[in-house]
Tab-separated table of C-alpha atoms in Angstrom:
chain	number	residue	atom	x	y	z
A	1	MET	CA	0.000	0.000	0.000
A	2	GLU	CA	1.274	3.456	-0.715
A	3	ALA	CA	1.352	6.260	1.772
A	4	LYS	CA	-1.824	8.299	1.589
A	5	PRO	CA	-1.709	12.045	0.972
A	6	SER	CA	-1.245	14.029	4.126
A	7	THR	CA	-4.821	15.256	4.187
A	8	ALA	CA	-6.094	11.716	4.743
A	9	ASN	CA	-7.403	11.200	8.217
A	10	LEU	CA	-7.327	7.887	9.991
A	11	VAL	CA	-9.527	9.039	12.879
A	12	ASP	CA	-12.386	6.614	13.588
A	13	LYS	CA	-10.848	3.986	11.356
A	14	ILE	CA	-9.389	0.672	12.368
A	15	VAL	CA	-5.583	0.863	12.499
A	16	VAL	CA	-2.994	-1.864	12.950
A	17	PRO	CA	0.490	-1.622	14.486
A	18	GLY	CA	2.854	0.287	12.265
A	19	ASP	CA	0.371	2.751	10.786
A	20	VAL	CA	1.529	6.340	10.988
A	21	VAL	CA	-1.369	8.510	12.064
A	22	LEU	CA	-0.001	11.965	12.715
A	23	ASP	CA	2.677	14.021	11.096
A	24	LEU	CA	4.084	16.245	13.795
A	25	SER	CA	6.210	18.335	11.499
A	26	SER	CA	3.042	19.943	10.165
A	27	MET	CA	1.607	20.783	13.590
A	28	THR	CA	4.413	22.596	15.272
A	29	ASN	CA	2.502	25.005	17.466
A	30	GLN	CA	0.058	22.633	19.064
A	31	THR	CA	0.166	20.522	22.174
A	32	ILE	CA	-1.195	17.072	21.525
A	33	LYS	CA	-2.047	14.473	24.152
A	34	LEU	CA	-1.486	10.851	23.194
A	35	GLY	CA	-3.396	8.138	24.966
A	36	GLY	CA	-2.946	4.373	24.926
A	37	GLY	CA	-1.887	2.563	21.802
A	38	LEU	CA	0.117	5.414	20.249
A	39	ARG	CA	3.809	6.147	20.312
A	40	GLN	CA	5.845	9.101	19.158
A	41	GLU	CA	8.807	8.419	16.910
A	42	CYS	CA	10.731	11.588	16.074
A	43	ASP	CA	8.347	13.495	13.854
A	44	SER	CA	5.488	11.091	13.546
A	45	VAL	CA	3.054	9.273	15.748
A	46	SER	CA	2.536	5.608	15.015
A	47	VAL	CA	0.211	2.918	16.286
A	48	ILE	CA	1.413	0.112	18.534
A	49	LYS	CA	-1.880	-1.673	19.270
A	50	ALA	CA	-4.607	-2.566	16.804
A	51	GLY	CA	-7.913	-0.823	17.359
A	52	LYS	CA	-10.011	2.155	16.358
A	53	LEU	CA	-8.298	5.520	16.366
A	54	ARG	CA	-10.220	8.147	18.326
A	55	PHE	CA	-9.918	11.884	18.588
A	56	SER	CA	-11.535	14.142	21.122
A	57	LYS	CA	-11.360	17.904	20.883
A	58	PRO	CA	-9.222	19.805	21.389
A	59	ASN	CA	-6.151	17.641	21.198
A	60	LYS	CA	-6.476	14.061	22.510
A	61	TYR	CA	-5.763	11.024	20.355
A	62	TRP	CA	-5.959	7.424	21.458
A	63	VAL	CA	-6.540	3.915	20.131
A	64	GLU	CA	-9.551	2.099	21.504
A	65	SER	CA	-9.220	-1.640	21.741
A	66	SER	CA	-10.478	-4.430	23.917
A	67	GLN	CA	-8.217	-7.019	25.459
A	68	LYS	CA	-8.386	-9.722	28.053
A	69	ARG	CA	-5.305	-8.338	29.762
A	70	TYR	CA	-5.364	-5.024	31.626
A	71	VAL	CA	-2.749	-2.266	31.457
A	72	PRO	CA	-2.753	-0.357	34.766
A	73	CYS	CA	-3.375	3.387	34.485
A	74	VAL	CA	-3.572	6.008	37.207
A	75	GLU	CA	-7.045	6.872	38.517
A	76	ASP	CA	-8.628	3.652	37.252
A	77	THR	CA	-11.030	1.824	39.544
A	78	VAL	CA	-10.432	-1.893	39.454
A	79	LEU	CA	-11.410	-5.083	41.229
A	80	GLY	CA	-8.466	-6.880	42.764
A	81	ILE	CA	-8.002	-10.212	44.491
A	82	VAL	CA	-5.715	-10.407	47.521
A	83	VAL	CA	-2.954	-12.944	47.049
A	84	ASP	CA	-0.685	-12.218	50.001
A	85	CYS	CA	-0.316	-10.027	53.085
A	86	LYS	CA	2.989	-8.555	54.107
A	87	ALA	CA	3.913	-6.138	56.868
A	88	ASP	CA	3.509	-2.989	54.804
A	89	ASN	CA	1.448	-3.985	51.805
A	90	PHE	CA	-1.214	-6.323	50.607
A	91	PHE	CA	-0.315	-7.995	47.317
A	92	VAL	CA	-3.321	-7.701	45.031
A	93	ASP	CA	-3.757	-9.252	41.613
A	94	ILE	CA	-5.400	-6.845	39.142
A	95	ARG	CA	-4.894	-8.869	35.964
A	96	GLY	CA	-1.986	-6.784	34.761
A	97	PRO	CA	1.590	-7.701	33.950
A	98	THR	CA	2.679	-7.436	37.594
A	99	ILE	CA	1.149	-7.773	41.049
A	100	ALA	CA	-0.036	-4.517	42.615
A	101	PHE	CA	0.665	-3.290	46.146
A	102	LEU	CA	-2.023	-1.943	48.477
A	103	PRO	CA	-0.443	-0.193	51.476
A	104	VAL	CA	-2.010	-1.248	54.766
A	105	LEU	CA	-2.612	2.374	55.701
A	106	ALA	CA	-4.452	3.339	52.527
A	107	PHE	CA	-7.893	3.201	54.116
A	108	GLU	CA	-10.077	5.894	55.571
A	109	GLY	CA	-8.897	6.528	59.098
A	110	GLY	CA	-6.215	3.865	58.728
A	111	THR	CA	-3.543	3.752	61.392
A	112	ARG	CA	-1.106	1.109	62.523
A	113	ARG	CA	-3.573	0.001	65.182
A	114	ASN	CA	-6.571	-0.793	62.966
A	115	ILE	CA	-5.099	-2.542	59.969
A	116	PRO	CA	-7.868	-4.449	58.190
A	117	LYS	CA	-7.450	-8.179	57.902
A	118	PHE	CA	-8.184	-9.529	54.424
A	119	GLU	CA	-8.085	-13.228	53.756
A	120	ILE	CA	-6.286	-14.504	50.723
A	121	GLY	CA	-8.811	-14.581	47.925
A	122	SER	CA	-10.957	-11.675	49.018
A	123	LEU	CA	-12.239	-9.287	46.388
A	124	LEU	CA	-11.535	-5.584	46.764
A	125	TYR	CA	-12.745	-2.525	44.901
A	126	VAL	CA	-9.703	-0.253	44.708
A	127	ARG	CA	-8.277	2.712	42.861
A	128	VAL	CA	-4.917	2.759	41.090
A	129	VAL	CA	-2.673	5.478	42.461
A	130	LYS	CA	0.655	4.865	40.760
A	131	ALA	CA	1.273	2.973	37.525
A	132	ASN	CA	4.817	3.455	36.273
A	133	PRO	CA	6.278	1.114	33.703
A	134	GLY	CA	8.597	-1.434	35.222
A	135	MET	CA	7.314	-0.934	38.760
A	136	ASN	CA	4.477	-2.665	40.537
A	137	PRO	CA	1.345	-0.482	40.518
A	138	GLU	CA	0.162	0.994	43.793
A	139	LEU	CA	-3.462	0.962	44.899
A	140	SER	CA	-5.589	2.705	47.469
A	141	CYS	CA	-8.937	2.094	49.109
A	142	THR	CA	-9.734	5.787	49.434
A	143	ASP	CA	-10.565	8.390	46.860
A	144	ALA	CA	-8.348	11.388	46.209
A	145	SER	CA	-9.617	13.289	49.234
A	146	GLY	CA	-9.134	10.441	51.699
A	147	LYS	CA	-12.746	9.290	52.068
A	148	ALA	CA	-13.771	5.658	51.754
A	149	ALA	CA	-16.266	6.288	48.905
A	150	GLU	CA	-17.426	2.673	48.425
A	151	PHE	CA	-13.906	1.273	48.047
A	152	GLY	CA	-12.963	-1.786	50.053
A	153	LEU	CA	-14.055	-5.358	50.500
A	154	LEU	CA	-16.914	-6.811	48.431
A	155	LYS	CA	-18.754	-9.536	50.293
A	156	ASP	CA	-20.945	-12.305	48.867
A	157	GLY	CA	-22.028	-12.006	45.265
A	158	TYR	CA	-20.373	-13.429	42.187
A	159	MET	CA	-17.376	-12.147	40.227
A	160	PHE	CA	-16.661	-12.929	36.598
A	161	GLU	CA	-14.035	-11.771	34.136
A	162	THR	CA	-14.642	-10.177	30.763
A	163	SER	CA	-12.634	-8.087	28.359
A	164	THR	CA	-11.628	-4.506	29.082
A	165	GLY	CA	-13.816	-3.250	26.229
A	166	LEU	CA	-16.962	-4.667	27.804
A	167	SER	CA	-16.208	-3.099	31.187
A	168	ARG	CA	-15.711	0.297	29.534
A	169	MET	CA	-19.061	-0.127	27.817
A	170	LEU	CA	-20.751	-0.997	31.120
A	171	LEU	CA	-19.307	2.121	32.715
A	172	SER	CA	-20.215	4.479	29.908
A	173	SER	CA	-22.732	7.232	30.470
A	174	PRO	CA	-25.620	7.361	29.664
A	175	THR	CA	-26.168	3.944	31.176
A	176	CYS	CA	-25.542	1.123	28.796
A	177	PRO	CA	-28.759	-0.514	27.520
A	178	VAL	CA	-28.201	-3.922	29.060
A	179	LEU	CA	-27.908	-2.522	32.586
A	180	GLU	CA	-30.825	-0.166	32.050
A	181	GLU	CA	-33.147	-2.929	30.914
A	182	LEU	CA	-32.098	-5.267	33.685
A	183	GLY	CA	-32.510	-2.491	36.217
A	184	LYS	CA	-36.112	-1.901	35.190
A	185	GLN	CA	-37.171	-5.364	36.276
A	186	LEU	CA	-34.649	-6.675	38.772
A	187	SER	CA	-32.833	-5.228	41.723
A	188	PHE	CA	-29.150	-6.053	42.037
A	189	GLU	CA	-25.843	-4.525	43.048
A	190	ILE	CA	-22.972	-4.329	40.623
A	191	ALA	CA	-19.325	-3.232	40.711
A	192	VAL	CA	-17.381	-2.930	37.465
A	193	GLY	CA	-13.593	-2.776	37.380
A	194	LEU	CA	-11.780	-1.322	34.375
A	195	ASN	CA	-9.555	-4.388	34.443
A	196	GLY	CA	-12.356	-6.544	33.099
A	197	ARG	CA	-13.745	-7.880	36.374
A	198	VAL	CA	-17.427	-7.490	37.213
A	199	TRP	CA	-19.056	-8.304	40.558
A	200	VAL	CA	-22.802	-8.858	40.858
A	201	ASN	CA	-24.859	-9.346	44.005
A	202	ALA	CA	-28.585	-9.839	44.494
A	203	GLU	CA	-30.940	-11.489	46.969
A	204	SER	CA	-31.516	-14.686	45.051
A	205	PRO	CA	-28.898	-16.718	43.172
A	206	SER	CA	-31.120	-16.954	40.098
A	207	THR	CA	-31.084	-13.170	39.730
A	208	VAL	CA	-27.297	-13.156	39.999
A	209	VAL	CA	-27.013	-15.826	37.320
A	210	LEU	CA	-29.417	-13.998	35.036
A	211	VAL	CA	-27.634	-10.667	35.335
A	212	SER	CA	-24.207	-12.231	34.812
A	213	ASN	CA	-25.309	-14.145	31.741
A	214	ALA	CA	-26.975	-11.070	30.267
A	215	ILE	CA	-23.815	-9.014	30.710
A	216	MET	CA	-21.534	-11.685	29.295
A	217	ASN	CA	-23.732	-12.103	26.237
A	218	SER	CA	-23.969	-8.410	25.494
A	219	GLU	CA	-20.415	-7.850	24.380
A	220	SER	CA	-20.872	-7.902	20.641
A	221	LEU	CA	-24.479	-6.756	20.403
A	222	SER	CA	-25.758	-3.348	19.415
A	223	ALA	CA	-28.084	-1.353	21.668
A	224	VAL	CA	-31.287	-2.655	20.133
A	225	GLN	CA	-30.073	-6.231	20.151
A	226	GLN	CA	-29.140	-5.914	23.808
A	227	LYS	CA	-32.668	-4.804	24.709
A	228	ILE	CA	-34.145	-7.726	22.797
A	229	MET	CA	-31.796	-10.181	24.461
A	230	VAL	CA	-32.614	-8.931	27.947
A	231	ASP	CA	-36.354	-9.059	27.211
A	232	LYS	CA	-36.075	-12.664	26.097
A	233	LEU	CA	-34.119	-13.655	29.195
A	234	LEU	CA	-36.594	-11.965	31.487
A	235	GLN	CA	-39.549	-13.632	29.735
A	236	ARG	CA	-38.135	-16.990	30.586
A	237	ILE	CA	-38.134	-16.473	34.326
A	238	LYS	CA	-41.688	-15.207	34.458
B	1	MET	CA	8.533	-20.179	-18.053
B	2	GLU	CA	5.568	-22.501	-17.876
B	3	VAL	CA	5.487	-24.604	-14.779
B	4	ASP	CA	3.131	-27.428	-13.917
B	5	ARG	CA	2.108	-27.416	-10.290
B	6	ALA	CA	0.172	-30.341	-8.946
B	7	ASP	CA	-2.792	-28.261	-7.823
B	8	GLY	CA	-2.890	-26.149	-10.966
B	9	ARG	CA	-1.666	-22.871	-9.458
B	10	ASN	CA	0.664	-20.597	-11.374
B	11	PRO	CA	4.072	-19.904	-9.819
B	12	ASN	CA	3.086	-16.684	-8.071
B	13	GLN	CA	-0.198	-17.807	-6.675
B	14	LEU	CA	-0.729	-18.408	-2.968
B	15	ARG	CA	-3.022	-21.021	-1.504
B	16	PRO	CA	-6.349	-19.887	-0.020
B	17	LEU	CA	-5.752	-18.085	3.269
B	18	ALA	CA	-7.956	-18.218	6.329
B	19	CYS	CA	-7.458	-16.537	9.666
B	20	SER	CA	-9.617	-16.399	12.766
B	21	CYS	CA	-8.816	-14.637	16.022
B	22	SER	CA	-9.847	-14.990	19.658
B	23	ILE	CA	-10.747	-18.630	19.306
B	24	LEU	CA	-9.333	-19.907	22.590
B	25	HIS	CA	-11.306	-18.994	25.656
B	26	ARG	CA	-8.560	-18.904	28.260
B	27	ALA	CA	-5.640	-17.546	26.272
B	28	HIS	CA	-5.093	-13.802	26.345
B	29	GLY	CA	-4.773	-13.796	22.582
B	30	SER	CA	-5.140	-16.533	20.034
B	31	ALA	CA	-5.306	-16.979	16.294
B	32	SER	CA	-5.508	-19.791	13.798
B	33	TRP	CA	-3.943	-19.330	10.384
B	34	SER	CA	-4.252	-21.688	7.471
B	35	GLN	CA	-2.722	-21.608	4.014
B	36	GLY	CA	-4.370	-24.317	1.956
B	37	ASP	CA	-4.050	-27.448	4.074
B	38	THR	CA	-1.335	-26.208	6.410
B	39	LYS	CA	-2.966	-25.030	9.596
B	40	VAL	CA	-1.372	-23.631	12.747
B	41	LEU	CA	-2.925	-22.466	16.007
B	42	ALA	CA	-1.110	-19.839	18.096
B	43	ALA	CA	-1.905	-18.793	21.655
B	44	VAL	CA	-0.387	-15.892	23.590
B	45	TYR	CA	-0.324	-15.604	27.366
B	46	GLY	CA	0.973	-12.533	29.099
B	47	PRO	CA	2.727	-10.372	29.826
B	48	LYS	CA	3.413	-12.170	33.085
B	49	ALA	CA	5.707	-10.926	35.808
B	50	GLY	CA	9.294	-12.154	35.953
B	51	THR	CA	11.872	-13.194	33.394
B	52	LYS	CA	14.040	-16.268	33.054
B	53	LYS	CA	17.601	-16.323	34.291
B	54	ASN	CA	19.429	-15.622	31.025
B	55	GLU	CA	17.121	-12.861	29.928
B	56	ASN	CA	17.672	-9.147	30.272
B	57	PRO	CA	15.389	-7.893	33.048
B	58	GLU	CA	15.276	-4.415	31.542
B	59	LYS	CA	13.292	-5.670	28.593
B	60	ALA	CA	10.259	-7.814	28.105
B	61	SER	CA	11.128	-11.310	27.002
B	62	ILE	CA	9.239	-13.600	24.658
B	63	GLU	CA	9.185	-17.344	25.123
B	64	VAL	CA	8.032	-19.633	22.331
B	65	ILE	CA	6.851	-23.215	22.728
B	66	TRP	CA	6.369	-25.208	19.566
B	67	LYS	CA	4.166	-28.283	19.739
B	68	PRO	CA	4.311	-30.623	16.747
B	69	ARG	CA	1.236	-32.504	15.633
B	70	THR	CA	2.614	-35.893	16.636
B	71	GLY	CA	5.783	-37.186	18.154
B	72	GLN	CA	8.172	-35.823	20.692
B	73	ILE	CA	9.809	-32.439	20.748
B	74	GLY	CA	13.224	-32.671	19.120
B	75	LYS	CA	15.845	-30.518	17.479
B	76	PRO	CA	13.759	-29.233	14.537
B	77	GLU	CA	11.165	-27.947	16.960
B	78	LYS	CA	13.803	-26.214	19.038
B	79	GLU	CA	15.147	-24.581	15.894
B	80	TYR	CA	11.697	-23.302	14.961
B	81	GLU	CA	11.307	-21.944	18.474
B	82	ILE	CA	14.545	-19.973	18.232
B	83	ILE	CA	13.698	-18.568	14.812
B	84	LEU	CA	10.229	-17.536	15.919
B	85	LYS	CA	11.571	-15.976	19.101
B	86	ARG	CA	14.087	-13.839	17.245
B	87	THR	CA	11.485	-12.761	14.690
B	88	LEU	CA	8.904	-11.816	17.301
B	89	GLN	CA	11.499	-10.014	19.402
B	90	SER	CA	12.305	-7.763	16.502
B	91	ILE	CA	8.701	-6.728	15.935
B	92	CYS	CA	7.545	-6.297	19.521
B	93	ILE	CA	8.419	-3.204	21.517
B	94	LEU	CA	10.331	-4.743	24.386
B	95	THR	CA	10.925	-1.661	26.487
B	96	ILE	CA	7.301	-1.033	27.400
B	97	ASN	CA	6.833	-3.805	29.965
B	98	PRO	CA	10.265	-4.541	31.408
B	99	ASN	CA	10.825	-7.657	33.467
B	100	THR	CA	7.875	-9.558	32.059
B	101	THR	CA	7.551	-12.694	29.962
B	102	THR	CA	5.078	-13.215	27.152
B	103	SER	CA	4.554	-16.847	26.163
B	104	VAL	CA	3.631	-17.800	22.628
B	105	ILE	CA	2.520	-21.393	22.120
B	106	ILE	CA	2.330	-22.754	18.597
B	107	GLN	CA	0.366	-25.920	17.924
B	108	VAL	CA	0.702	-27.508	14.506
B	109	VAL	CA	-2.674	-28.767	13.391
B	110	HIS	CA	-1.688	-29.934	9.934
B	111	ASP	CA	1.538	-29.635	7.993
B	112	ASP	CA	1.350	-29.437	4.220
B	113	GLY	CA	4.368	-27.332	3.330
B	114	ALA	CA	5.373	-23.774	4.339
B	115	LEU	CA	4.896	-24.578	8.018
B	116	LEU	CA	7.197	-21.971	9.540
B	117	PRO	CA	5.735	-19.012	7.598
B	118	CYS	CA	2.244	-20.138	8.558
B	119	ALA	CA	3.318	-20.269	12.203
B	120	ILE	CA	4.877	-16.810	12.050
B	121	ASN	CA	1.698	-15.347	10.575
B	122	ALA	CA	-0.429	-17.049	13.213
B	123	ALA	CA	1.853	-15.849	16.031
B	124	CYS	CA	1.716	-12.278	14.748
B	125	ALA	CA	-2.087	-12.321	14.583
B	126	ALA	CA	-2.267	-13.797	18.081
B	127	LEU	CA	0.034	-11.094	19.472
B	128	VAL	CA	-2.213	-8.406	17.990
B	129	ASP	CA	-5.230	-10.155	19.495
B	130	ALA	CA	-3.579	-10.077	22.921
B	131	GLY	CA	-2.735	-6.394	22.675
B	132	ILE	CA	1.035	-6.756	22.945
B	133	PRO	CA	2.604	-3.479	21.739
B	134	MET	CA	4.356	-3.933	18.397
B	135	LYS	CA	6.290	-1.702	16.023
B	136	HIS	CA	4.638	-3.221	12.951
B	137	LEU	CA	3.311	-6.576	11.813
B	138	ALA	CA	5.200	-9.337	10.066
B	139	VAL	CA	4.084	-11.368	7.068
B	140	ALA	CA	5.903	-14.553	6.156
B	141	ILE	CA	6.115	-16.456	2.916
B	142	CYS	CA	7.945	-19.455	1.547
B	143	CYS	CA	9.620	-19.390	-1.875
B	144	CYS	CA	11.433	-22.265	-3.438
B	145	SER	CA	13.699	-22.422	-6.427
B	146	ALA	CA	14.099	-25.354	-8.726
B	147	GLU	CA	17.021	-26.590	-10.868
B	148	SER	CA	15.970	-24.667	-13.931
B	149	GLY	CA	16.017	-21.385	-12.056
B	150	TYR	CA	12.309	-20.600	-11.775
B	151	CYS	CA	10.886	-19.920	-8.382
B	152	ILE	CA	7.457	-20.729	-7.013
B	153	LEU	CA	5.634	-19.398	-3.969
B	154	ASP	CA	3.864	-21.195	-1.133
B	155	PRO	CA	4.756	-24.789	-1.965
B	156	THR	CA	2.915	-27.834	-0.705
B	157	LYS	CA	4.871	-30.534	1.080
B	158	LEU	CA	5.417	-32.579	-2.080
B	159	GLU	CA	6.644	-29.546	-3.994
B	160	GLU	CA	8.992	-28.620	-1.153
B	161	GLN	CA	10.608	-32.030	-1.203
B	162	LYS	CA	11.203	-31.944	-4.936
B	163	MET	CA	12.810	-28.521	-4.976
B	164	LYS	CA	16.507	-27.744	-5.011
B	165	GLY	CA	16.277	-25.160	-2.254
B	166	PHE	CA	13.699	-23.054	-0.495
B	167	ALA	CA	13.651	-19.933	1.635
B	168	TYR	CA	11.304	-18.727	4.351
B	169	LEU	CA	11.124	-14.956	4.201
B	170	VAL	CA	9.522	-12.576	6.673
B	171	PHE	CA	8.775	-8.987	5.680
B	172	PRO	CA	7.257	-6.058	7.581
B	173	ASN	CA	3.672	-5.352	6.647
B	174	SER	CA	2.615	-2.458	4.457
B	175	ILE	CA	1.351	0.443	6.494
B	176	LEU	CA	-1.169	3.213	6.079
B	177	SER	CA	0.382	6.560	6.634
B	178	VAL	CA	-0.680	10.157	6.706
B	179	LEU	CA	2.810	11.288	5.873
B	180	PRO	CA	3.428	12.478	2.335
B	181	GLU	CA	5.090	9.916	0.136
B	182	GLY	CA	8.779	9.794	0.443
B	183	SER	CA	9.178	11.210	3.907
B	184	SER	CA	9.289	7.984	5.868
B	185	LEU	CA	12.028	6.290	3.939
B	186	VAL	CA	14.730	4.360	5.663
B	187	GLN	CA	17.963	4.595	3.696
B	188	GLY	CA	16.158	5.516	0.556
B	189	GLU	CA	13.506	2.799	0.502
B	190	PRO	CA	10.085	2.537	2.084
B	191	MET	CA	9.925	0.381	5.160
B	192	GLU	CA	8.024	-2.387	3.416
B	193	HIS	CA	11.120	-3.227	1.429
B	194	GLY	CA	12.959	-4.323	4.525
B	195	ILE	CA	13.284	-7.906	5.584
B	196	ILE	CA	13.002	-9.321	9.071
B	197	THR	CA	13.986	-12.957	8.771
B	198	SER	CA	15.294	-15.259	6.085
B	199	VAL	CA	15.822	-18.991	6.591
B	200	THR	CA	17.107	-21.033	3.692
B	201	HIS	CA	17.369	-24.763	3.147
B	202	GLY	CA	19.092	-26.526	0.329
B	203	ALA	CA	21.280	-24.902	-2.291
B	204	MET	CA	20.467	-22.001	-4.569
B	205	SER	CA	22.543	-19.485	-6.452
B	206	VAL	CA	22.727	-15.851	-5.364
B	207	ASP	CA	20.662	-14.738	-8.357
B	208	ASP	CA	17.994	-17.296	-7.559
B	209	TYR	CA	17.885	-16.038	-4.005
B	210	PHE	CA	17.384	-12.420	-5.054
B	211	HIS	CA	14.747	-13.537	-7.502
B	212	CYS	CA	12.917	-15.326	-4.681
B	213	LEU	CA	13.223	-12.201	-2.555
B	214	GLU	CA	11.514	-10.062	-5.161
B	215	ARG	CA	8.709	-12.507	-5.720
B	216	GLY	CA	8.229	-12.910	-2.003
B	217	ARG	CA	8.121	-9.179	-1.433
B	218	ALA	CA	5.470	-8.732	-4.085
B	219	ALA	CA	3.349	-11.444	-2.542
B	220	SER	CA	3.781	-10.016	0.937
B	221	ALA	CA	1.656	-7.041	-0.057
B	222	LYS	CA	-1.277	-9.388	-0.653
B	223	LEU	CA	-0.692	-11.159	2.643
B	224	SER	CA	-0.476	-7.816	4.393
B	225	ASP	CA	-3.870	-6.780	3.014
B	226	PHE	CA	-5.404	-10.041	4.075
B	227	LEU	CA	-4.025	-9.708	7.594
B	228	ARG	CA	-5.339	-6.167	7.894
B	229	ARG	CA	-8.794	-7.210	6.716
B	230	SER	CA	-9.030	-10.162	9.061
B	231	LEU	CA	-7.992	-7.985	12.009
B	232	GLN	CA	-10.584	-5.375	11.058
B	233	SER	CA	-13.435	-7.829	11.056
B	234	LYS	CA	-12.510	-9.044	14.507
B	235	LEU	CA	-12.223	-5.665	16.187
B	236	PRO	CA	-15.449	-4.458	17.779
B	237	GLY	CA	-17.353	-1.698	16.107
B	238	ASP	CA	-19.297	0.990	17.900
B	239	LEU	CA	-21.545	-0.729	20.359
B	240	SER	CA	-23.840	1.462	22.316
B	241	LYS	CA	-21.274	4.083	23.104
B	242	ALA	CA	-22.717	7.518	23.530
B	243	GLU	CA	-21.121	9.922	21.100
């Protein structure tokens, strides 16, 4: 394939690794923010992960893709599983390349005297505080101002793993159709982590199973198809 | 020069290609690639924390496991593993996730000639499926040259055995670019004219080898297109995202 003329725009098109999407020598006076999936090489910006190229005004470019593996980023809320407890940190698995650390004092009102005790295997809803390449990410159970804000241990319920693209869709606003339709008829509690983990809790196990199956099936469906699928599932339990 | 191939193809014609991604449920990325009857399944796990003892901890490392269809793992499999590892190391960006290991597992489903190129294509598609950061993609092709000097592409197993020598060639894929033509040249040639890996068996003259290189490069453009199209169909479109 030949190089396209420089007025061609690859925004909102599917790109594969190696495609050059921006020519920086023609935009010398602007500040551009590059998100995930893009890399700067001297005067051009090229793609390193396959996906759809997105642009948001005024100056943000990123590649949207959905994987089973999570890349930790700062200020992401994720669901982690405790794998070990040490003196200073809990070791928490967040489905990334390395294990993350959760300091024992990173809780609201946490002091050395009231360190929470988590068993190995417990599920936590946490926020990523530091995510530098090459280092283990650091987590926290408080929000930026130090309040607990729903972070912490998730009891009971059922956790399943999906791709990162589906969890972004579940967290999008306005509410994604599958959750809206389910919410009209059933009552349940849900926590979605950007690392692809979803936790569902409800009074009866059949509701939990129904909600989980509906979410897992909705990955590749459009909005209308999602509504139809949820209607069919709900018909069956009536 | 007219050449009779057993399945009626002309010398520059490739076998029918098929590629499907995300077929394994537990692997982080997977792809199956088939060229005619040769079919290979590749699975990618990772990146996982930690590297092996001999590896540089400042870079990500790639580990390849080759599983033949039948029989035990022997020296030819180890050789394929080393070739694949070097090829994949040159296309992946190793500095992004230091001190991690990405495992690529290749399972041969059926071998009917051009096995290593098929495996390289499958591994590349599986790495894209898993979201491993890469500089560009790789497309691989097999060219063989016969006594009379003509060269044919993508041989079947019978054709491979009859030939004087054959070469497995791996080229970078052709890229879409917004740069004006001519500005992204490396040493005077566009990047697609580079070569990543070349493995030769048998004996061929230098001219024959260059001839094979040209034919292979021309065919790699077609493979590149096919790879791009099969990755596009697998990537999700706009679901219900609010715009």
